[in-house]
Short mmCIF file of C-alpha atoms and ligand atoms in Angstrom, two decimals:
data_model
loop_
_atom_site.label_atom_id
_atom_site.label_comp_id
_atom_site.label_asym_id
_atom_site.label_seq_id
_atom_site.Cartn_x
_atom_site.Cartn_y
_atom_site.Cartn_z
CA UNK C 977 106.00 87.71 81.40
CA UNK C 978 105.83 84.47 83.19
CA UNK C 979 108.72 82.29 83.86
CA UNK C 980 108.12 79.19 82.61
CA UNK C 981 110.19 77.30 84.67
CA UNK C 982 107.90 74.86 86.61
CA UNK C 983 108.04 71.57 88.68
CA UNK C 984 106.60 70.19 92.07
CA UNK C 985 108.81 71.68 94.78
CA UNK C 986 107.88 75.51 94.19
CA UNK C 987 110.56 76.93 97.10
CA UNK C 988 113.21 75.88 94.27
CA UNK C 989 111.94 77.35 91.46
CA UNK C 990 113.39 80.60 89.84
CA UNK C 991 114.82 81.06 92.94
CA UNK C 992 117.44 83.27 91.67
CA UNK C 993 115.01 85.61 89.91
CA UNK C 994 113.60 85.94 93.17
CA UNK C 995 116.92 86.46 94.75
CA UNK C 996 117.53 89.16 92.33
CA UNK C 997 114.38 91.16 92.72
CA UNK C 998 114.51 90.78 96.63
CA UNK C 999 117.89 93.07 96.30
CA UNK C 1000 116.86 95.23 94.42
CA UNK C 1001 113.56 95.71 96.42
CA UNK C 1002 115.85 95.61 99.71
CA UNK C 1003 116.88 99.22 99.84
CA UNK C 1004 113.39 100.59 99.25
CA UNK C 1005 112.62 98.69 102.12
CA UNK C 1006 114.68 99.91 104.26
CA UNK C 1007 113.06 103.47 104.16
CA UNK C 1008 109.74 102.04 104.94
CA UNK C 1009 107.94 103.64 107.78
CA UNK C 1010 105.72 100.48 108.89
CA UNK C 1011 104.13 102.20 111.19
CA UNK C 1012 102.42 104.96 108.48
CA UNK C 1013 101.55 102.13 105.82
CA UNK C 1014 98.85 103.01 104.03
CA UNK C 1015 96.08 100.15 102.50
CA UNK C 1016 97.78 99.92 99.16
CA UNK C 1017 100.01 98.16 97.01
CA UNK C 1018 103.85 97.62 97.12
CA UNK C 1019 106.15 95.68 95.12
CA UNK C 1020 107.18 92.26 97.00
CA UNK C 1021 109.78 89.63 95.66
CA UNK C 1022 107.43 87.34 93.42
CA UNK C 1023 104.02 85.78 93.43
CA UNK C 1024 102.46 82.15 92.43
CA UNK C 1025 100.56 82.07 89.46
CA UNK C 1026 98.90 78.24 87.69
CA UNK C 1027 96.87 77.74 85.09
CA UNK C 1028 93.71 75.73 84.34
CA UNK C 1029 93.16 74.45 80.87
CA UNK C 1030 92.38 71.10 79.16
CA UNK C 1031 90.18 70.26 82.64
CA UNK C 1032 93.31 70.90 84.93
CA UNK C 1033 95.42 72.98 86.83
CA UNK C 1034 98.69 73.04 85.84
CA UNK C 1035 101.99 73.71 88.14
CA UNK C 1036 102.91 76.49 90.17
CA UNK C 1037 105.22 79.18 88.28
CA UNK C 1038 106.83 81.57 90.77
CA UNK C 1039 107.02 85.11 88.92
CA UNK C 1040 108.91 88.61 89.60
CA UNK C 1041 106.78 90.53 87.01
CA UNK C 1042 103.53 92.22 88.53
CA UNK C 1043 101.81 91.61 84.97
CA UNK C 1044 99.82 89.05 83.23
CA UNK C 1045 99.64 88.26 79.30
CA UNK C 1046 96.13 87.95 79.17
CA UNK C 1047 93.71 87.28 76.29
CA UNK C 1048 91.64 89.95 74.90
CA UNK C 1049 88.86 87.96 74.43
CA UNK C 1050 89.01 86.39 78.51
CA UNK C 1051 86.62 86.04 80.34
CA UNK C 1052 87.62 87.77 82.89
CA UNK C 1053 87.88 91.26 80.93
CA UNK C 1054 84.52 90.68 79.51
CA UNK C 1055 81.69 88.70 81.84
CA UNK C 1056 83.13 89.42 84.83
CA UNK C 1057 84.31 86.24 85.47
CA UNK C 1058 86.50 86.94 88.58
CA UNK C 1059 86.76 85.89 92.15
CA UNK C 1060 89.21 86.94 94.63
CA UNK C 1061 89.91 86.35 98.59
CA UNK C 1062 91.93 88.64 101.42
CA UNK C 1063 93.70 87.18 103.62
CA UNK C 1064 96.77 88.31 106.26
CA UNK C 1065 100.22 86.89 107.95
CA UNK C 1066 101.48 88.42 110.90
CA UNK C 1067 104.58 88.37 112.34
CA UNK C 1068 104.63 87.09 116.36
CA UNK C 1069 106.87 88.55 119.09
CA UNK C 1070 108.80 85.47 118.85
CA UNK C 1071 109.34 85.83 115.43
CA UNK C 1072 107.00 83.66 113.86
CA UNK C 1073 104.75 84.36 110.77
CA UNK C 1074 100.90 83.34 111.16
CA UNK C 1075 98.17 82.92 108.65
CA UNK C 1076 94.92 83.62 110.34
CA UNK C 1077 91.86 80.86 109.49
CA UNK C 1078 93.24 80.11 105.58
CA UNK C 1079 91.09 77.33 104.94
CA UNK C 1080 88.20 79.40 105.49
CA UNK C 1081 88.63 81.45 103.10
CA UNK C 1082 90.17 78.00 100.41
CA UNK C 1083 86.31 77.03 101.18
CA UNK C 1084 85.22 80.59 100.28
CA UNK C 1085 86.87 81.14 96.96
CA UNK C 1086 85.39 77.48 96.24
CA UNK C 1087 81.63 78.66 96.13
CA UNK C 1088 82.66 81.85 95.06
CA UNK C 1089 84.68 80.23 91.83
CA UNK C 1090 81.10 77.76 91.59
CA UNK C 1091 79.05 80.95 91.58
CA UNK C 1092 80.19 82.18 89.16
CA UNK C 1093 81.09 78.91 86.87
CA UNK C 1094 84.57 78.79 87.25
CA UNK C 1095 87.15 76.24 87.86
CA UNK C 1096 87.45 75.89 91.37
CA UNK C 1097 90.67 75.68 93.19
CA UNK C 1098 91.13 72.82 95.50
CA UNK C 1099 92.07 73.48 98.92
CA UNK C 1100 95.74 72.22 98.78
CA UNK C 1101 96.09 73.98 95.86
CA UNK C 1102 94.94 77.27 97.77
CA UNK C 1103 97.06 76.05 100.40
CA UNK C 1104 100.42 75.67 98.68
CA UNK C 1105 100.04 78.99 96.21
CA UNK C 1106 99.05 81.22 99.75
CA UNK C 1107 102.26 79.33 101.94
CA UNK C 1108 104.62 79.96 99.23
CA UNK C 1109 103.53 83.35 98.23
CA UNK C 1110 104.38 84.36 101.74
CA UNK C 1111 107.19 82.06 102.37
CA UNK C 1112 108.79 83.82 99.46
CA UNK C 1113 107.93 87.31 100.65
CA UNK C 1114 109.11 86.93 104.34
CA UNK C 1115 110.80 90.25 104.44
CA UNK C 1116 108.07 91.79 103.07
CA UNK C 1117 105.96 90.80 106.52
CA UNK C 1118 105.83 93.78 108.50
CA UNK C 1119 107.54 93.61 111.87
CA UNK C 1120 105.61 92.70 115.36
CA UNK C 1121 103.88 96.16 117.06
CA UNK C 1122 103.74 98.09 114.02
CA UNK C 1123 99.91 97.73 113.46
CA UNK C 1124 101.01 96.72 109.41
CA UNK C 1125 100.71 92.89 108.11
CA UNK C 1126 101.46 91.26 105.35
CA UNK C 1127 97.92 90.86 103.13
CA UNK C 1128 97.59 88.28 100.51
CA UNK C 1129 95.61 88.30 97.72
CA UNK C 1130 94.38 85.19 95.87
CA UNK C 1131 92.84 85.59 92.56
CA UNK C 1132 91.15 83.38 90.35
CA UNK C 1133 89.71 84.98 86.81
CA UNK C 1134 88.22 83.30 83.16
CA UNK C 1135 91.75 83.43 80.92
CA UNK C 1136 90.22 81.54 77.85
CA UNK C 1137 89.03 83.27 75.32
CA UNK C 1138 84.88 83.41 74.66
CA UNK C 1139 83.04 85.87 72.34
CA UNK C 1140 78.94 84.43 73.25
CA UNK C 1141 78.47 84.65 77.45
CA UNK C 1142 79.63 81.65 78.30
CA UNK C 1143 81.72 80.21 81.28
CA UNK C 1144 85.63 80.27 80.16
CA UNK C 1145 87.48 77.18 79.50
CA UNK C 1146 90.42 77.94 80.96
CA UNK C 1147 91.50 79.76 84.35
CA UNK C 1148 94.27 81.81 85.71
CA UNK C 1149 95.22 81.75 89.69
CA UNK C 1150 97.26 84.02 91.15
CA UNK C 1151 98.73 84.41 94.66
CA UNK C 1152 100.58 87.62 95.41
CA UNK C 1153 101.06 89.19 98.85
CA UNK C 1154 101.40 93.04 99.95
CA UNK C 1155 102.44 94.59 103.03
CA UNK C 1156 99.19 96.94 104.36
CA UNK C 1157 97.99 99.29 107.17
CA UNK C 1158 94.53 99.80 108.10
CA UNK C 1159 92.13 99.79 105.59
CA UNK C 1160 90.36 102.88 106.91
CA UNK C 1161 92.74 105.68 107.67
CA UNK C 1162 91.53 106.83 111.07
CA UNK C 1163 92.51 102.86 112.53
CA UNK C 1164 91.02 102.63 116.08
CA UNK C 1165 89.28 105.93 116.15
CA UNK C 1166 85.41 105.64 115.61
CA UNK C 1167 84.65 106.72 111.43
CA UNK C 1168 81.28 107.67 110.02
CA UNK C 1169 79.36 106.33 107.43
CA UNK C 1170 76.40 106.93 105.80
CA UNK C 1171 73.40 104.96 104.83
CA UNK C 1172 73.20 104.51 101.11
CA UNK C 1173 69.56 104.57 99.39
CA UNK C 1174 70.61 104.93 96.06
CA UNK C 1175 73.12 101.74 95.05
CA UNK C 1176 72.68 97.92 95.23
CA UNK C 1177 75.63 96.25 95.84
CA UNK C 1178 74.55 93.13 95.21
CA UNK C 1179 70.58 91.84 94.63
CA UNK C 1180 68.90 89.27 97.12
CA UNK C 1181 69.46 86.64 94.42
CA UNK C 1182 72.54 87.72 92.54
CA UNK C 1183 76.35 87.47 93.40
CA UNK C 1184 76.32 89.44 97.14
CA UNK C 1185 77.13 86.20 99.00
CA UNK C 1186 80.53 85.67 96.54
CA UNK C 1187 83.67 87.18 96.40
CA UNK C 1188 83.19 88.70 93.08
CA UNK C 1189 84.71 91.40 91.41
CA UNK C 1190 81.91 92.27 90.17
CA UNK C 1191 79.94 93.12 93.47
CA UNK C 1192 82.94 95.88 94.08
CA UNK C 1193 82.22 97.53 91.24
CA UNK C 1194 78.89 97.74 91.68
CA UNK C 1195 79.31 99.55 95.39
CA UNK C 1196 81.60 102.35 93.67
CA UNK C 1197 79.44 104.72 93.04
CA UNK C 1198 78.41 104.66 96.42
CA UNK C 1199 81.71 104.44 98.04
CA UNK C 1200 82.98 107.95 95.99
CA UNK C 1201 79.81 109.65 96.74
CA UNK C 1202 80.14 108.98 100.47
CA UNK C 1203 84.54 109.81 100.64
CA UNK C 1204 83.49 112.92 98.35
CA UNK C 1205 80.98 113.78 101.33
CA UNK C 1206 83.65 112.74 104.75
CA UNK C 1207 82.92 109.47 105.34
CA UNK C 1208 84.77 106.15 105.48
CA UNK C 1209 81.83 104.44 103.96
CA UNK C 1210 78.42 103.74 102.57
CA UNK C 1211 76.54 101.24 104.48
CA UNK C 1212 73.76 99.34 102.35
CA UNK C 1213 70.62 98.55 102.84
CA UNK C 1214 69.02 95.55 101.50
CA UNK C 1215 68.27 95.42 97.78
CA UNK C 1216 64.52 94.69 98.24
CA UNK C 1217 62.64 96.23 100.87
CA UNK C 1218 65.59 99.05 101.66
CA UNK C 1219 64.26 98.56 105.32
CA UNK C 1220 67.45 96.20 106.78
CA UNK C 1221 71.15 96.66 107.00
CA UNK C 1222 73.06 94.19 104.62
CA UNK C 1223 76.84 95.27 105.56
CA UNK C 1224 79.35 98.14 104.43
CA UNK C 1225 81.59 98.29 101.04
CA UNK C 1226 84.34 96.32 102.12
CA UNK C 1227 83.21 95.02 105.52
CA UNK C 1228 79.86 93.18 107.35
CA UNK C 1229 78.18 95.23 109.79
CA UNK C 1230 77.78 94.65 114.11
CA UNK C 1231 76.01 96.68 116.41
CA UNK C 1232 76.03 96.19 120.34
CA UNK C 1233 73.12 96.24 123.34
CA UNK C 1234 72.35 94.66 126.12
CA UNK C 1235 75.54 92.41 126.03
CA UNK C 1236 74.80 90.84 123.17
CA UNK C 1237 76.43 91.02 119.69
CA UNK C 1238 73.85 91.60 116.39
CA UNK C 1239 74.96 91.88 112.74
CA UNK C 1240 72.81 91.29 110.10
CA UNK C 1241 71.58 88.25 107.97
CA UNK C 1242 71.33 88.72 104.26
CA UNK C 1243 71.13 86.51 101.28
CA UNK C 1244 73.32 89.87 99.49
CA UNK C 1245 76.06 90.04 102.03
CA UNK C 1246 79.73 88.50 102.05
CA UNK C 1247 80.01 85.68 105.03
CA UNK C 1248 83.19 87.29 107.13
CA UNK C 1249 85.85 85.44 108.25
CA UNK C 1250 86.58 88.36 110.58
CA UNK C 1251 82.55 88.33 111.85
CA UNK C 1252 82.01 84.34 112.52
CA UNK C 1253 85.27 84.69 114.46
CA UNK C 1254 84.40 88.12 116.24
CA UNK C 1255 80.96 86.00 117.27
CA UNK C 1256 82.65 83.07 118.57
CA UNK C 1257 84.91 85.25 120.73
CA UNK C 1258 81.39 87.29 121.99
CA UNK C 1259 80.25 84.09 122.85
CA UNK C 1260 83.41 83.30 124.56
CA UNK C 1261 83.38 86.43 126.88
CA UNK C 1262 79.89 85.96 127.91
CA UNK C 1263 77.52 87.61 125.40
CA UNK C 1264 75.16 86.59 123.58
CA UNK C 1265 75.09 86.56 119.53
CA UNK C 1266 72.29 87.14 117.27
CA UNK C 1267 72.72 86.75 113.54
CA UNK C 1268 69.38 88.06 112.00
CA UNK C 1269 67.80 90.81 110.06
CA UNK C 1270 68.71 94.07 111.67
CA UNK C 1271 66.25 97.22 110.40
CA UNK C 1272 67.83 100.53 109.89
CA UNK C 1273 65.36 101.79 112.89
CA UNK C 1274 66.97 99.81 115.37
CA UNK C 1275 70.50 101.67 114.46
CA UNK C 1276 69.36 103.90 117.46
CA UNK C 1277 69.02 101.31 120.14
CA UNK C 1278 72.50 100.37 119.43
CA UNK C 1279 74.97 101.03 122.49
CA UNK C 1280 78.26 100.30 120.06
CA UNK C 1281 78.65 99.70 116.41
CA UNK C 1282 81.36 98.68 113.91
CA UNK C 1283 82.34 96.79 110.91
CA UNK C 1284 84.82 94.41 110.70
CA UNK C 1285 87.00 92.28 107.89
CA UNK C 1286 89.93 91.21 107.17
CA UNK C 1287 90.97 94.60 105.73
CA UNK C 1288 88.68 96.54 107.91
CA UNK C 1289 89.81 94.15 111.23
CA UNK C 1290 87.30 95.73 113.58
CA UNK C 1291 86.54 99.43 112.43
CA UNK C 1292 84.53 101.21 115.20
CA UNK C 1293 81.75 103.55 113.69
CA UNK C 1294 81.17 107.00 115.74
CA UNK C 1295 78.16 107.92 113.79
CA UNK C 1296 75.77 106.56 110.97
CA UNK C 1297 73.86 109.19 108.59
CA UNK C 1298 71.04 108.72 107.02
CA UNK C 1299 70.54 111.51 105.00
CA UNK C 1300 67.29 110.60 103.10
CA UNK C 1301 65.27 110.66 106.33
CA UNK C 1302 67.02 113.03 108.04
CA UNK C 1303 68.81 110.48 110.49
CA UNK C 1304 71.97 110.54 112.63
CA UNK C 1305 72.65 107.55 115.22
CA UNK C 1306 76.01 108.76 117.14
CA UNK C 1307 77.52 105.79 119.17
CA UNK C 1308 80.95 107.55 120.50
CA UNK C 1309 80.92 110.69 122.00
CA UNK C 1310 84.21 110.92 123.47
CA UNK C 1311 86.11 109.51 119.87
CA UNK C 1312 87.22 106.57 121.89
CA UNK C 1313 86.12 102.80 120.61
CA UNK C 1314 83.59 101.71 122.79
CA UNK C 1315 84.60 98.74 125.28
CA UNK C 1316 82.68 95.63 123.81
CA UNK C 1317 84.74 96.85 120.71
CA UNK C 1318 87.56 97.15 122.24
CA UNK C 1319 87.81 94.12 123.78
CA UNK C 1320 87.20 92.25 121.14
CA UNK C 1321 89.92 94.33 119.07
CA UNK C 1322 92.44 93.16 121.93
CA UNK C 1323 91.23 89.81 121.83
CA UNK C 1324 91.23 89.53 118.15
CA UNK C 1325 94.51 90.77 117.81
CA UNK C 1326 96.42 88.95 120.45
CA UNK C 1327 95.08 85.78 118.86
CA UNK C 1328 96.39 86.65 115.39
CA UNK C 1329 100.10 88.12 116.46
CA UNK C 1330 100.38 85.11 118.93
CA UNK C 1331 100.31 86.83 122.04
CA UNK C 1332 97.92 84.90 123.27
CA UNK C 1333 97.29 81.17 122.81
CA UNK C 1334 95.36 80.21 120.14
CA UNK C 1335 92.62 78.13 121.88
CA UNK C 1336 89.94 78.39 118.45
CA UNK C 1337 93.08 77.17 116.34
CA UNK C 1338 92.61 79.93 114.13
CA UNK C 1339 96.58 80.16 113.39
CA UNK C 1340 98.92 78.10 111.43
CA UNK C 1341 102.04 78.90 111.67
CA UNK C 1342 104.22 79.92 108.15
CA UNK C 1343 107.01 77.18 108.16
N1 PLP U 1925 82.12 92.13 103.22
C1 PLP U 1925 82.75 92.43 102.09
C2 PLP U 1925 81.95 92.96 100.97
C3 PLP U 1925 84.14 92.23 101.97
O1 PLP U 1925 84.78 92.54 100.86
C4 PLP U 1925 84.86 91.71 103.05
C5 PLP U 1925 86.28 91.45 102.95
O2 PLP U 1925 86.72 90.37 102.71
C6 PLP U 1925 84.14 91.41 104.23
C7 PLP U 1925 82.79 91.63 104.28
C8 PLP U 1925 84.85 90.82 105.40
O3 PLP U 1925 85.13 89.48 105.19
P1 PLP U 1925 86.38 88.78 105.86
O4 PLP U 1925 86.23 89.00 107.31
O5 PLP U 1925 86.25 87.36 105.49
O6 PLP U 1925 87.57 89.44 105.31
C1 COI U 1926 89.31 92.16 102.66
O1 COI U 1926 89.00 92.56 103.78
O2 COI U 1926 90.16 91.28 102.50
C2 COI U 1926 88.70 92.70 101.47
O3 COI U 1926 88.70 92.03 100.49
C3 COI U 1926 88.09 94.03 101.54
C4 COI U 1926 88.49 94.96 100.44
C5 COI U 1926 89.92 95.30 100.41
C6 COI U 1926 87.93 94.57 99.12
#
């Protein structure tokens, strides 16, 4: 249910619902093992929810429930109209709680939410739901060395009702945070994945390049079939010509030679955060960056490979199968990162648990 108490200044709102539910929540905290977090879902305090109808977005409502009322004739449920971002806070040394490059992905759920005809949610708007999702969730931010964070979700879906396949006129956004670990379960040691031949995640010309919903379910098929056979992941190829890498399920691709930094360019693949900020740092140690079309053949000139999200951070890949041509490319022997990757890892990292200074201005602090 929502509460429908509302006004300006969200931090006052239904604060004592949220008072309520953080005590209860409290002593299931305090068995939490941060350090063995898995990537899933945990109950927090509350999240931010507004609503979009007569041509405007309402005000925040601050809720305790994790469920929505929701039409049976949205949107949402129906076409597919759904958008969502990923985004983390982590908690500093000193204490303070940082929201890694925000606006970025405000300015991605924007053409994502145009992509796909919806109402799009201005940036302050992004701003103020994300900040106070997390501002009311502080405890909930995993503590400083214990490789977990705090990841927020943003979600924007089609709540009005439509029968004919239309756009919906009216829109639900919802902010609500969860405390993760890494998205694939062997962290820092190199994974495999496998070259996938038989999915399209997304065509050259369809909804790769958004956020959507949509595009995930698409990959699952692919993503099952490669777990059910060991690996981490299915990497795909591009829709068209099946001849160039376009990224992996939940990440974008990089591979490594001759001091330089490749990952693909595709009209089908999501534009990471994590990736234009892993190539400004390459550039920033020295290497040089190529964005461009990478062909599955040159997966064996590669010295180092990965892929790397917000989710994923920077997941190094040991080996790469290609099954339908009889193909392995191995990258780490010795089950140790390799050191481009690890270097950037540190650097990454250091940058987003403030250990060192954040000369991109990539943080904001939670206040
Ligand atoms: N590619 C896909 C399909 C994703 O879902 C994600 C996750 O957001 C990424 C790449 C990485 O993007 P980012 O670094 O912005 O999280
Ligand atoms: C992210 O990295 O934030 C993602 O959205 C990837 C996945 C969990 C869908």
């Amino acid at each position: 249910m929502y509460n429908r108490e509302s006004g300006h200044n969200i931090e006052k709102i239904n604060i004592k619902n949220v008072l309520l539910r953080h005590q209860l929540n409290n002593e299931l905290m305090e068995k939490i093992d941060w350090t063995k977090l898995p990537f899933g879902y945990l109950k927090t305090d509350c999240n931010i929810r507004y609503r979009y109808k007569n041509g405007k977005w309402g005000k925040p409502e601050v809720s305790t429930s994790e469920y929505i009322d929701i039409h049976i004739a949205a949107t949402g449920l129906h076409y597919g109209q759904e958008a969502f971002e990923g985004l983390k806070a982590y908690m500093g040394k000193d204490g303070k709680v940082r929201l890694f490059r925000w606006e970025e992905n405000a300015k991605r759920l924007i053409r994502s939410a145009e992509g796909i005809i919806m109402a799009p949610v201005p940036v302050e708007m992004f701003r103020e739901a994300v900040f106070s999702a997390v501002k009311l969730n502080m405890n909930y931010v995993p503590p400083y060395g214990s490789g977990a964070t705090l990841y927020v979700r943003p979600l924007l879906f089609g709540s009005g009702a439509e029968v004919g396949v239309k756009p919906a006129a009216e829109y639900t956004f919802i902010v609500f945070v969860t405390p993760v670990g890494p998205y694939f379960k062997e962290g820092l040691k190199p994974c495999s994945m496998v070259i996938c031949r038989t999915v399209d995640r997304a065509a050259p010309l369809g909804t790769g390049t958004f956020k959507v919903g949509g595009n995930y379910s698409a990959s699952l098929r692919a993503l099952i079939q490669a777990k059910e056979q060991g690996y981490a992941s299915a990497i795909f190829l591009d829709a068209r010509e099946k001849i160039y890498i376009d990224e992996s399920g939940p990440a974008n691709f990089y591979g490594i030679k001759d001091n330089t930094y490749i990952t693909p360019k595709s009209d089908s693949i999501l534009n990471s955060i994590t990736n234009m900020s892993l190539i400004e740092l390459a550039k920033s140690m020295g290497m040089k960056t190529e964005r461009r079309r990478v062909p599955v053949t040159e997966l064996s000139t590669f010295a180092e490979a990965g892929a790397c999200g917000t989710a994923a951070v920077i997941s190094p890949i040991g080996k790469i199968v290609d099954p339908d041509v009889n193909m392995v490319y191995e990258y780490c022997t010795d089950g140790k990162a390799g050191p481009v990757t690890m270097k950037l890892y540190n650097k990454l990292v250091a940058i987003q648990n403030g250990d060192e200074p954040d000369e991109f201005g990539w943080m904001t602090v939670v206040e």
